[in-house]
Coordinates of C-alpha atoms in Angstrom, one line a residue:
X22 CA 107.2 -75.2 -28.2
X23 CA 105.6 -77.5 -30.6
X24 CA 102.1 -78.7 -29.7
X25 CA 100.2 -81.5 -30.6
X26 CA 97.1 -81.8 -32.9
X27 CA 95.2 -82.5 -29.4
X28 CA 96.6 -79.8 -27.4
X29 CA 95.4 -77.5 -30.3
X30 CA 92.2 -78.5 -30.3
X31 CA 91.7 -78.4 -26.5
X32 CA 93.2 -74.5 -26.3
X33 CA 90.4 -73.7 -28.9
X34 CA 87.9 -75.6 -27.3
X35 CA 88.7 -73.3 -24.8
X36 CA 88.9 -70.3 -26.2
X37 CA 85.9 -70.8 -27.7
X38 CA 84.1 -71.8 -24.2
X39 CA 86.2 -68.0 -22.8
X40 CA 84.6 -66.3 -25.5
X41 CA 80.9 -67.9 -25.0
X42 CA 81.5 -67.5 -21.5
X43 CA 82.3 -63.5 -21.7
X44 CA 79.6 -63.3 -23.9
X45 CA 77.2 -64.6 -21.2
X46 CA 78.8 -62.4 -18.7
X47 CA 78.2 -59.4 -21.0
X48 CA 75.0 -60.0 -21.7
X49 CA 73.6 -60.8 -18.2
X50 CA 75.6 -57.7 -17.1
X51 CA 73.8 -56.0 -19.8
X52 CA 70.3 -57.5 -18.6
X53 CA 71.2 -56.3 -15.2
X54 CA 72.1 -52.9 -16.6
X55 CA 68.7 -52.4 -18.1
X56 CA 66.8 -53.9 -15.3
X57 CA 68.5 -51.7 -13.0
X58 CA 68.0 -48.5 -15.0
X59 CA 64.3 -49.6 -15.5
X60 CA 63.9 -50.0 -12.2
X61 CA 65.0 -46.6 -11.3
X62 CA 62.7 -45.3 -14.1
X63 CA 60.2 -47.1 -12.6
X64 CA 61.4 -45.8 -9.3
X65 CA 61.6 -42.1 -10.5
X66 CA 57.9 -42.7 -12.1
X67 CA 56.7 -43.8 -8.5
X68 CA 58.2 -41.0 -6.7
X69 CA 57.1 -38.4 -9.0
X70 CA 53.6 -39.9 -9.1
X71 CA 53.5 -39.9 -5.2
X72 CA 55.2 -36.4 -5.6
X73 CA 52.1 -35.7 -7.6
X74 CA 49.8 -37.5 -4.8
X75 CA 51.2 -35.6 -2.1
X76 CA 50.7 -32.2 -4.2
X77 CA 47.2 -33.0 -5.1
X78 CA 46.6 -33.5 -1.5
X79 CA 48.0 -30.4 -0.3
X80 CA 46.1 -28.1 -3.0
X81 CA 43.0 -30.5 -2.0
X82 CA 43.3 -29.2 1.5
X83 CA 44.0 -26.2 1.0
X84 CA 41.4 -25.6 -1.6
X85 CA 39.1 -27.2 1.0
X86 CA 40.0 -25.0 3.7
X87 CA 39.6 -21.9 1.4
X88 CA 36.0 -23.6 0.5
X89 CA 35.3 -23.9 4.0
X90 CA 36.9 -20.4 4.9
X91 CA 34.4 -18.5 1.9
X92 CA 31.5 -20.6 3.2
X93 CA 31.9 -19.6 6.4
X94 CA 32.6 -15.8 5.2
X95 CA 29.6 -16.0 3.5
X96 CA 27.1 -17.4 6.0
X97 CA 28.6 -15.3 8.7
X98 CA 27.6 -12.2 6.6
X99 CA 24.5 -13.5 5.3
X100 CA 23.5 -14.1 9.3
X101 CA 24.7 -10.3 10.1
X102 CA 22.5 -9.2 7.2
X103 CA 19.3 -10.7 8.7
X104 CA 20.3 -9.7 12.0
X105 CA 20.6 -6.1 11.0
X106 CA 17.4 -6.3 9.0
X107 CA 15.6 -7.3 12.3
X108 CA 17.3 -5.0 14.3
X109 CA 16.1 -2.2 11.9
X110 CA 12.6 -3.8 12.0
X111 CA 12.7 -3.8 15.9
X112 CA 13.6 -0.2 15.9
X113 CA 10.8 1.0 12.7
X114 CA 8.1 -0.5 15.1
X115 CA 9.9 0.8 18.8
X116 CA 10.0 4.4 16.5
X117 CA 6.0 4.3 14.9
X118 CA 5.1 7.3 17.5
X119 CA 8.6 9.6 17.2
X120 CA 9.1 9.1 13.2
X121 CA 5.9 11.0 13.4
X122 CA 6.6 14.3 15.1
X123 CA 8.0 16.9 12.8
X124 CA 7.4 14.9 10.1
X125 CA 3.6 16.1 10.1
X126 CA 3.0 18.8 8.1
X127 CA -0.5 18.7 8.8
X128 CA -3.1 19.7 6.3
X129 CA -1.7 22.4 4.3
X130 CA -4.3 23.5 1.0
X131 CA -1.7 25.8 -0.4
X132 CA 0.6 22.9 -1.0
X133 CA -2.7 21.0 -2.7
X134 CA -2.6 23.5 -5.1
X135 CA -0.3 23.7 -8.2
X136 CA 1.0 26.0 -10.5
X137 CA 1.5 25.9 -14.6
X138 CA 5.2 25.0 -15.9
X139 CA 6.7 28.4 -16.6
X140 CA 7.9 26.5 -19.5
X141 CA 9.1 28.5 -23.0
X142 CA 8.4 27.7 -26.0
X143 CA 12.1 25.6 -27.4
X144 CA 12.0 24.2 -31.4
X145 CA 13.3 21.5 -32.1
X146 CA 17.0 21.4 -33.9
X147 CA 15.3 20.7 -37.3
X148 CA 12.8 23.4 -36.8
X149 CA 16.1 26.3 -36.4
X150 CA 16.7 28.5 -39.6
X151 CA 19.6 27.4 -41.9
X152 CA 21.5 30.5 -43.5
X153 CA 20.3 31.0 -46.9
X154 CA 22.8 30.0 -49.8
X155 CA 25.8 32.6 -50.6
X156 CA 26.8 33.2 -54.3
X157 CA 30.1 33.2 -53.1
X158 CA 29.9 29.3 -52.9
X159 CA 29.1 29.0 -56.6
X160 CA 31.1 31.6 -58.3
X161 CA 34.3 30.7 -60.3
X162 CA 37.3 30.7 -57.9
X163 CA 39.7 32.0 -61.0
X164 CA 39.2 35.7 -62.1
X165 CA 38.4 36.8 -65.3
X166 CA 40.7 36.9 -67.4
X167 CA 42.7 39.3 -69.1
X168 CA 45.3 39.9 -72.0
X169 CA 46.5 37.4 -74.2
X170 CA 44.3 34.5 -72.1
X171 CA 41.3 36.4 -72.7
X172 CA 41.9 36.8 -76.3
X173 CA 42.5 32.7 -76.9
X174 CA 39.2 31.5 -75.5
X175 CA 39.6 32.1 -72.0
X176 CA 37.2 34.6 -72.2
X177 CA 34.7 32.3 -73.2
X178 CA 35.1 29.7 -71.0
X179 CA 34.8 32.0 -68.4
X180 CA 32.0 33.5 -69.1
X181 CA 30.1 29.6 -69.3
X182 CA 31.8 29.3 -65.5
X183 CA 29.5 32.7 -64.6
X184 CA 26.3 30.9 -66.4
X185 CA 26.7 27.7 -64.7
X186 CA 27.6 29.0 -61.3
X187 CA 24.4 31.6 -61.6
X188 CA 22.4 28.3 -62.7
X189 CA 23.1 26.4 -59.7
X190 CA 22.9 29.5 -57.6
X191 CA 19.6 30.2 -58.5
X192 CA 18.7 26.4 -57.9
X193 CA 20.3 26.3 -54.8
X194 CA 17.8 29.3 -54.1
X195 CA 14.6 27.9 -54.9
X196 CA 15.4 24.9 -52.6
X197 CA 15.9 27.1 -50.0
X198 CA 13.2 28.9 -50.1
X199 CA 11.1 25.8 -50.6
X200 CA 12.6 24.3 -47.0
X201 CA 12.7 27.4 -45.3
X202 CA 8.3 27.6 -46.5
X203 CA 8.0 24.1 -45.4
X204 CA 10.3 24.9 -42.0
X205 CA 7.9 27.4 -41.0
X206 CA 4.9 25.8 -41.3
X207 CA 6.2 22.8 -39.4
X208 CA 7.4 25.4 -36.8
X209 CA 3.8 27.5 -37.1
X210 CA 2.5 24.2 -36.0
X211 CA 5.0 23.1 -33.2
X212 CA 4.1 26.7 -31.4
X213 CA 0.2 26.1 -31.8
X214 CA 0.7 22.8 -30.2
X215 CA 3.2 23.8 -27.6
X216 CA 0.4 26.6 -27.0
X217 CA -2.8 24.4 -26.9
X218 CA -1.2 22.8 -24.6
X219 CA 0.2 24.9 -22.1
X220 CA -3.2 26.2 -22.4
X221 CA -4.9 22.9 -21.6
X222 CA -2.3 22.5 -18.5
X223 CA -3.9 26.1 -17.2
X224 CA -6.9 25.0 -17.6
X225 CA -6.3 22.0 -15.8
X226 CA -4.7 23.6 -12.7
X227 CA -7.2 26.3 -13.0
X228 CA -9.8 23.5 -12.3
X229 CA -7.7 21.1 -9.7
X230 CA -7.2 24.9 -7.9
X231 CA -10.9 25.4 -7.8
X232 CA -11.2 22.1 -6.5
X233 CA -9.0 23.0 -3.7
X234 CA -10.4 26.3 -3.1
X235 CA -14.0 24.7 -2.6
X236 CA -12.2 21.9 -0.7
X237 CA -10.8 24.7 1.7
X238 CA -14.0 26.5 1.8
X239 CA -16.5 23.8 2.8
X240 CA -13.2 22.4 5.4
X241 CA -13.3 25.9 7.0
X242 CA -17.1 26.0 7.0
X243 CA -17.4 22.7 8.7
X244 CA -18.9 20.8 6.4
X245 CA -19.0 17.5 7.4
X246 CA -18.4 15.4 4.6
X247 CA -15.6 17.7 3.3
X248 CA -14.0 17.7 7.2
X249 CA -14.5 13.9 6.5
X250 CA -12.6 13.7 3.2
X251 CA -10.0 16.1 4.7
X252 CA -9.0 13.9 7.8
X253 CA -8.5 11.1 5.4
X254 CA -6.7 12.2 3.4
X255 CA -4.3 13.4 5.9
X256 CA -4.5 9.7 7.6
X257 CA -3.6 8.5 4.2
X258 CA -0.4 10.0 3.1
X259 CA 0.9 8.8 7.0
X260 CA 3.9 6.6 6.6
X261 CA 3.4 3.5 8.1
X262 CA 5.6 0.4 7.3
X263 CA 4.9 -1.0 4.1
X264 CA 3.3 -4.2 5.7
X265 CA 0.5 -2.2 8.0
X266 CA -2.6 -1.9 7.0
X267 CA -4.1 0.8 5.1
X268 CA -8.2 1.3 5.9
X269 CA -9.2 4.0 7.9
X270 CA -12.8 5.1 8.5
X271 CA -13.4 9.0 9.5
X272 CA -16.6 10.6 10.4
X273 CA -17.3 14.0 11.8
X274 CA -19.7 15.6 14.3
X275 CA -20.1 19.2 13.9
X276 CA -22.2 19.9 16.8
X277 CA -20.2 18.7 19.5
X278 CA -16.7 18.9 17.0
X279 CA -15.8 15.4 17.3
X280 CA -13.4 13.2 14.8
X281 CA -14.3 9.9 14.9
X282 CA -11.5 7.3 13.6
X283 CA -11.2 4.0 13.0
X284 CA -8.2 2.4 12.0
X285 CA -7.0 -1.0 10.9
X286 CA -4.7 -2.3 13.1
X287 CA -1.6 -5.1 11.8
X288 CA -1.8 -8.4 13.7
X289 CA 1.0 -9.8 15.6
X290 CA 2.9 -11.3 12.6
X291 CA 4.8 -7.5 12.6
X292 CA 6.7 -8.5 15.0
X293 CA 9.7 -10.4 14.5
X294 CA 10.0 -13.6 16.3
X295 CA 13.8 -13.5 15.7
X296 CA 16.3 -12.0 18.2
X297 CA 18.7 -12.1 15.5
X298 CA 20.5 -14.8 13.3
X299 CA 23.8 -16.9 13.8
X300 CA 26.0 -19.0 11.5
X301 CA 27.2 -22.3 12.9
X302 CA 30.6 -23.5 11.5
X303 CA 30.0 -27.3 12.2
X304 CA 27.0 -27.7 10.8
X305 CA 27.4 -24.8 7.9
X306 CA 23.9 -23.5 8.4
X307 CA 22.4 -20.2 9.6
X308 CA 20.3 -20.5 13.3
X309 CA 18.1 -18.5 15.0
X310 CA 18.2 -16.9 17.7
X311 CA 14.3 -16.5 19.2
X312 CA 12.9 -13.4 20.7
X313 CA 11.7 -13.9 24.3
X314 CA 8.0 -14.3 24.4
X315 CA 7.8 -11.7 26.5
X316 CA 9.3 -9.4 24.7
X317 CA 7.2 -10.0 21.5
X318 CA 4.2 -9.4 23.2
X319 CA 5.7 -5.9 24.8
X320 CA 6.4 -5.2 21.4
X321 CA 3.4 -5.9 19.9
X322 CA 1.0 -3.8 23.2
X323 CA 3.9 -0.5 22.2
X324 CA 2.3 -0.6 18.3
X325 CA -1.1 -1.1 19.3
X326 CA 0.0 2.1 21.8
X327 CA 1.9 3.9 19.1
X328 CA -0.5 3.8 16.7
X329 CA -3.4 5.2 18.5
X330 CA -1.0 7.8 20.0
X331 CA 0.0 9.0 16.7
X332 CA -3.2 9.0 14.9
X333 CA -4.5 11.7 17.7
X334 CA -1.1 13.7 17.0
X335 CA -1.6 13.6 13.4
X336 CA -5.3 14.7 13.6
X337 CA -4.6 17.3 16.3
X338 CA -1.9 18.4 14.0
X339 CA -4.4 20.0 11.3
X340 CA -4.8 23.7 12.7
X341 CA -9.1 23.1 13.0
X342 CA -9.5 24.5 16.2
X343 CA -13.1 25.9 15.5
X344 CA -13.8 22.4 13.9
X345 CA -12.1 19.7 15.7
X346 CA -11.9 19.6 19.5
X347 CA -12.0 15.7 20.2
X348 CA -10.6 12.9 18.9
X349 CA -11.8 9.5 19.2
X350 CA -9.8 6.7 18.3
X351 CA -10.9 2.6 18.1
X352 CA -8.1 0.2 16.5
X353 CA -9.4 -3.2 15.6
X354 CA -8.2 -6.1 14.3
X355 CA -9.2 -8.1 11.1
X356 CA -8.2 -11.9 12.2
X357 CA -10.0 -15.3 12.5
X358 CA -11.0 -16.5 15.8
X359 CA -8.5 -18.9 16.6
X360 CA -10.8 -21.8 18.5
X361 CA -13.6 -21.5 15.3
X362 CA -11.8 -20.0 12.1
X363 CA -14.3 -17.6 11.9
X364 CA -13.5 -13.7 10.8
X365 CA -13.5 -11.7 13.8
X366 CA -13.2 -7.8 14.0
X367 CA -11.8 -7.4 17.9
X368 CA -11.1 -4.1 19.0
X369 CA -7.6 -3.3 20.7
X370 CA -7.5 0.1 21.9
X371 CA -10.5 2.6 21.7
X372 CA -9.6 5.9 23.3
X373 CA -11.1 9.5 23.6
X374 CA -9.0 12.7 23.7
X375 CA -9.3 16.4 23.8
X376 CA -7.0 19.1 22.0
X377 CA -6.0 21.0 24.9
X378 CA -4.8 17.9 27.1
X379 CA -3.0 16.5 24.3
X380 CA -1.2 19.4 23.3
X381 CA 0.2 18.9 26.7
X382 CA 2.4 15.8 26.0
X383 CA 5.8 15.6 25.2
X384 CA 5.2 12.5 22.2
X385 CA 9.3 11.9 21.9
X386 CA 9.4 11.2 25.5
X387 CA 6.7 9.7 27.1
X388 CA 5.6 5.3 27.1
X389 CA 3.1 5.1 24.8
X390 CA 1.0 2.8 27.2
X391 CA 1.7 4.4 30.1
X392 CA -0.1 7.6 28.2
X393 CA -2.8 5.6 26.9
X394 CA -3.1 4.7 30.8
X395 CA -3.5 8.1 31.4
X396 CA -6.0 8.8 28.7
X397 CA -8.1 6.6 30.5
X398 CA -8.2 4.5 27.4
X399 CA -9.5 1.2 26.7
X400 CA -6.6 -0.6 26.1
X401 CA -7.0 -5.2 25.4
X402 CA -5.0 -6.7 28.4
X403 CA -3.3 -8.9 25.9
X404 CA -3.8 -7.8 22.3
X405 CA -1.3 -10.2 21.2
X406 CA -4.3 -13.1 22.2
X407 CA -6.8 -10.7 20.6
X408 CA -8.6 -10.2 24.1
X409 CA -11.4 -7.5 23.1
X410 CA -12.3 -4.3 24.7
X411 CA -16.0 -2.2 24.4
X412 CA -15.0 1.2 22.3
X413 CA -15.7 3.8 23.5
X414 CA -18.4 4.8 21.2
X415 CA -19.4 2.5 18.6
X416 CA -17.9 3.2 15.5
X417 CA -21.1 1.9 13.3
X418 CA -23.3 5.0 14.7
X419 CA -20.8 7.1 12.9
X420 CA -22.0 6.4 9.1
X421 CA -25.3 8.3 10.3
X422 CA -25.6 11.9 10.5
X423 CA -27.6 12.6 14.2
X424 CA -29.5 15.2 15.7
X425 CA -30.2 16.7 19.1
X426 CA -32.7 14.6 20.8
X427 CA -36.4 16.4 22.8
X428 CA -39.0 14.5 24.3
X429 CA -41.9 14.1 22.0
X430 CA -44.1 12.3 23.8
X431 CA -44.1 15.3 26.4
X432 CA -46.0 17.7 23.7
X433 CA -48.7 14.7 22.9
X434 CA -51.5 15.4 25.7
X435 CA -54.8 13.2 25.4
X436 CA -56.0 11.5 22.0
X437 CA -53.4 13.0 19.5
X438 CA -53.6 12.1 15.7
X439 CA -50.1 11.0 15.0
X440 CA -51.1 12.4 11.0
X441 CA -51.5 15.9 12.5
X442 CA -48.1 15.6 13.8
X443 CA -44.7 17.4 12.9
X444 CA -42.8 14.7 11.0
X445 CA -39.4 15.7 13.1
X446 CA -41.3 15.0 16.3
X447 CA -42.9 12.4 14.4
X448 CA -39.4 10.9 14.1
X449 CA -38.5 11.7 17.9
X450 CA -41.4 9.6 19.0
X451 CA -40.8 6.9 17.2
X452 CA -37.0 7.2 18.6
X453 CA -38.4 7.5 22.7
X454 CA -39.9 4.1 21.8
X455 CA -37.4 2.0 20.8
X456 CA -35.4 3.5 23.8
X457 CA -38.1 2.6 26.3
X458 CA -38.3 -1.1 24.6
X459 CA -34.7 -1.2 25.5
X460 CA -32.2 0.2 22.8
X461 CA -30.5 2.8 22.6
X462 CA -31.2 5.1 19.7
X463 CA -30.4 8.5 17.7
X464 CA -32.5 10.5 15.1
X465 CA -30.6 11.2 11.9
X466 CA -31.1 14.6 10.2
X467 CA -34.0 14.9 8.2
X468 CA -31.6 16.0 4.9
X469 CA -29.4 13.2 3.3
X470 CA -29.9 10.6 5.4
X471 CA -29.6 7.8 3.3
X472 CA -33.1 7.3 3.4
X473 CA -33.1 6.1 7.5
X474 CA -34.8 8.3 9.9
X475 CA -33.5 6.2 12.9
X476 CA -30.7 4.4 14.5
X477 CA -31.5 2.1 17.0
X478 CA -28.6 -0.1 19.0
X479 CA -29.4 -3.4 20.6
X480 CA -26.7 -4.3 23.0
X481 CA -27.6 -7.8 23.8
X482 CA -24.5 -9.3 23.3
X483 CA -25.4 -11.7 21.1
X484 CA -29.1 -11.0 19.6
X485 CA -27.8 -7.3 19.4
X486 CA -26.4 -5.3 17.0
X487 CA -27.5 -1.7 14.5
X488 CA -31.3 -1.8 13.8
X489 CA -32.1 1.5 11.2
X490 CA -35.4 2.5 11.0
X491 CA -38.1 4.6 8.9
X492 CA -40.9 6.1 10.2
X493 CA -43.6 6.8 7.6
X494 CA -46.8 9.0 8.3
X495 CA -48.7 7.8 5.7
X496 CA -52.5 7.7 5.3
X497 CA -52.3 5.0 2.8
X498 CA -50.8 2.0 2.1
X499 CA -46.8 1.4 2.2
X500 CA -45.8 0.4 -1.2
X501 CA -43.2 -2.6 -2.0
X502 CA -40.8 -0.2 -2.6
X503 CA -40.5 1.5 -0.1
X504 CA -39.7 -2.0 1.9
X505 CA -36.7 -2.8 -0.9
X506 CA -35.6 0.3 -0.3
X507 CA -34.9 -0.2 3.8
X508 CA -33.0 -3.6 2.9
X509 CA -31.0 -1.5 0.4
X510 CA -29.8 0.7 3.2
X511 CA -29.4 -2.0 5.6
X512 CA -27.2 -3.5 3.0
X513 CA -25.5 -0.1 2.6
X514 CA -25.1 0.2 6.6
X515 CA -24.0 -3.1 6.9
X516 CA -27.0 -2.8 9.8
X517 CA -28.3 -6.3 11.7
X518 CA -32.1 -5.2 11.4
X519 CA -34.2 -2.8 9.8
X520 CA -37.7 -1.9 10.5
X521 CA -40.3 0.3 8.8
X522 CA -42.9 2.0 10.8
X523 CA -46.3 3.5 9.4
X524 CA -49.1 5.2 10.7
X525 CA -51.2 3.3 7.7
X526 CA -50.9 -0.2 6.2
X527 CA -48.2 -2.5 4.0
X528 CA -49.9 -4.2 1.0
X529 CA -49.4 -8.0 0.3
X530 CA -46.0 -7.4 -1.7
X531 CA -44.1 -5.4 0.7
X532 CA -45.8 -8.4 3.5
X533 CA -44.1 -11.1 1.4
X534 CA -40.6 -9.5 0.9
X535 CA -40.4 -8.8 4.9
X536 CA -41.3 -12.3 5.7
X537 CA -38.8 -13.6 3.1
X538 CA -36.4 -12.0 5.3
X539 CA -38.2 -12.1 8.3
X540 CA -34.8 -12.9 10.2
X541 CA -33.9 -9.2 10.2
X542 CA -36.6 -6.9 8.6
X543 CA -39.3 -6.3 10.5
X544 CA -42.8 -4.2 9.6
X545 CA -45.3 -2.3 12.3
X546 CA -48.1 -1.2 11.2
X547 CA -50.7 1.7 12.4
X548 CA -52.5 -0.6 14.7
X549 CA -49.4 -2.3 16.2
X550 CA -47.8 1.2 16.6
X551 CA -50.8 2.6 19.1
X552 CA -50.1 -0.5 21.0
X553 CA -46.7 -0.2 21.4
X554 CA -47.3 3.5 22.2
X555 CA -49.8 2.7 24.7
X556 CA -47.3 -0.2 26.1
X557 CA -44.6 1.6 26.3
X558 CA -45.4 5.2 26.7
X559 CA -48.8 5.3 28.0
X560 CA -49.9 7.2 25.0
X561 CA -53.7 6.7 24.0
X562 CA -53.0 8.4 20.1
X563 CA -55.3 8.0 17.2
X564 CA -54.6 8.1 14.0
X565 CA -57.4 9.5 11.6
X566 CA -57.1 7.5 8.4
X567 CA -59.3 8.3 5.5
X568 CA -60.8 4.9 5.4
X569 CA -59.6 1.9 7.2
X570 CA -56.9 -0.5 6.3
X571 CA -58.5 -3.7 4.5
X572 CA -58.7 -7.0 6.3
X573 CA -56.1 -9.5 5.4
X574 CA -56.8 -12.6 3.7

């Protein structure tokens, strides 16, 4: 078939459109390709990335809950913790009397004394002999030689091996013998001081033994001060809590064998005001759980109890039976008055106790208040409000040593000169006085008596309080010192008043200083004092002065 020139055009023409047109098709199909695989790329990128989400989620929550679950652990045992701690607490103060009994080992002077280190004298490593240098380590380690070696030099050579090993040798030697001089002396030196002072500890225990011996001696004798220092230090080594209180005040009556102690009670704060602790998921915090009222205040009256209870068993624990027959106890309380701020000194308990009816009580089983109860104590209805009680005796009459009282006034008959008088009745008279103006009041023993010669006790409530007194007989005038010296032992008593009697006069000084404290020293003079005697006694006494006391200005 022949075609024409316009029929061969028009086949290319479309030919050429085909071939455009394919390559259109291939290349959208190609676009389509590429956008399809990118769009499951971007597909795959999507999924894994939410993959990744939902992953990080996952380990988020868990890791939460495994935060939440060690929190929880944790506050759960940190609220068992303080729970056991006040459980532990709760039982220390319910146990203050029991941990007591047995544990007392009273007061034992054989295990105040001590005994010397049965120590040996040991030297030091470097102070241990060395053996002495052997020639064996400096001769030749070839023999001498023989035969033909011998007769080509060897002979020779040897014999400069024997010089030089005897050299050395006798070097070595002299070293040694230099450190084994020096080696002695340092050990010469080490004994000496290991024996000066093994011979200083003797001495030492010898002395601290003597100490204990005397201490024994003058406890066994009675002696009061030594009975005193005794009982504390018994009442010292007691283990309370760490948080009590520590002061204790001990005196000792020989006459009618009385202990007198007075002991420093802890306030209320021992107790804990907890029940016991609890961890609360929700709110990831630790409660508490409170104490009933009631309960703290039980608490607190069983210490106050306790305490008393076991001071008596630790004191009736020391083997004095010649020395010691009554105990009297007074616990008070250093606190602030809570309506005025002011320090208060409130006792709690003040109780008096023999040894026989005490030895009668079974400690581990009885209620400590039920016993005090039965002690006919004086117990605070409600120590936890630091409601007060009278002690039994007044602890402030026991820093004065006190006599057996007589009735002087009965031996003075008509117009007696006080001068002529014994200075003990002296003192006696002077004591009938202040107990007929009203106070009560002891003479103190006319040998260390810290300069008093009288205790009198005012027991107005609120004027009242410890008045020490001196009674001079003098026949001249009262020096200034001798007023100082009463406010120095007021001071020293911690006393309210103080006054100084004389049969004579005061000069201007001693005037002055009383009436710069005229608040709570007060001074009686010889004129005054027949007054008071005549007031109060119905004594008409003179007093014969040498001349009479000069007219004040």
């Amino acid at each position: 078939m022949t075609y024409g020139s316009a029929e061969v055009t028009s086949m290319a023409r479309r030919s050429l459109l085909a071939e455009v047109i394919r390559a259109q098709e291939q290349r959208r199909r190609a676009q389509e390709r590429t956008q399809r695989e990118w769009g499951i790329a971007q597909r795959r990128a999507e999924q894994e990335m939410q993959r990744a989400e939902r992953d990080a989620t996952r380990q988020a929550a868990a890791d939460g809950r495994e935060r939440e679950r060690l929190l929880h652990e944790d506050g759960t045992a940190s609220a068992e913790r303080l729970s056991r701690e006040v459980e532990q607490r709760m039982a220390a103060l319910n146990g203050l009397l029991v941990a007591a009994l047995g544990s007392q080992q009273g007061l034992s002077f054989a295990a105040m004394r001590q005994r010397p280190r049965a120590a040996t004298f040991s030297p030091r490593p470097d102070l241990l002999p060395s053996p002495p240098p052997q020639w064996e380590q400096f001769a030749p380690l070839s023999p001498a030689p023989t035969g033909l070696s011998a007769r080509f030099g060897g002979k020779t050579r040897y014999e400069q091996q024997i010089a030089l090993a005897q050299h050395n040798y006798a070097q070595a030697m002299a070293n040694y013998q230099r450190a084994e001089g020096d080696r002695q002396a340092r050990l010469a030196q080490a004994r000496a001081n290991f024996e000066n002072a093994a011979n200083a500890e003797r001495a030492e225990v010898a002395r601290h033994n003597a100490e204990v011996d005397a201490l024994e001696t003058g406890f066994q004798a009675g002696e009061t001060e030594v009975v005193e220092d005794c009982f504390s230090l018994l009442l010292a080594r007691s283990g309370y809590p760490a948080d009590f209180p520590d002061d204790r005040r001990v005196a000792y009556r020989p006459e009618p064998r009385e202990l007198w102690v007075e002991v420093e009670l802890p306030d209320r704060t021992v107790v804990p005001e907890e029940r016991g602790f609890r961890y609360v998921k929700t709110r990831k915090q630790i409660d508490t759980l409170p104490r009933p009222e009631r309960e703290v205040k039980q608490t607190y009256a069983s210490v106050v109890a306790q305490t008393a209870l076991r001071t008596l068993y630790e004191c009736f624990s020391v083997d004095a039976r010649g020395l010691v027959d009554t105990v009297v106890f007074n616990g008070h309380l250093s606190t602030r008055d809570p309506a005025t701020g002011s320090p208060i000194h409130p006792c709690l308990v003040s109780v008096s106790a023999n040894r026989e009816t005490f030895d009668g009580f079974e400690l581990a089983h009885l209620d400590p208040v039920a016993c005090l109860k039965h002690l006919n104590a004086l117990v605070s209805s409600h120590p936890y409000d630091l409601e007060s009680v009278e002690p039994v005796v007044d602890f402030d009459k026991a820093k004065f040593k006190f006599t057996d009282e007589f009735d002087a006034a009965a031996e003075l008959d008509g117009r007696y000169d006080l001068l002529k008088m014994d200075p003990y009745k002296f003192e006696q008279l002077i004591r009938q006085l202040f107990e007929k103006i009203g106070m009560k009041s002891w003479v103190t023993q006319p040998s260390r008596d810290d300069g008093i010669d009288g205790v009198a006790i005012n027991e107005d409530p609120i004027l009242g309080g410890v008045c020490v007194i001196q009674a001079k007989r003098y026949k001249r005038v009262v020096e200034a010192d001798a007023v100082r010296a009463l406010w120095g032992a007021m001071e020293d008593k911690q006393a309210t008043t103080g006054i100084l009697v004389t049969t004579s006069w005061f000069g201007s000084t001693g005037r002055q200083f009383a009436a710069n404290h005229r608040e709570r020293l007060r001074l009686i003079e010889g004129a005054e004092l027949k007054h008071l005697l005549a007031e109060h006694l119905q004594l008409d006494v003179r007093i014969g002065l040498d001349r009479p006391p000069p007219r004040r200005r």
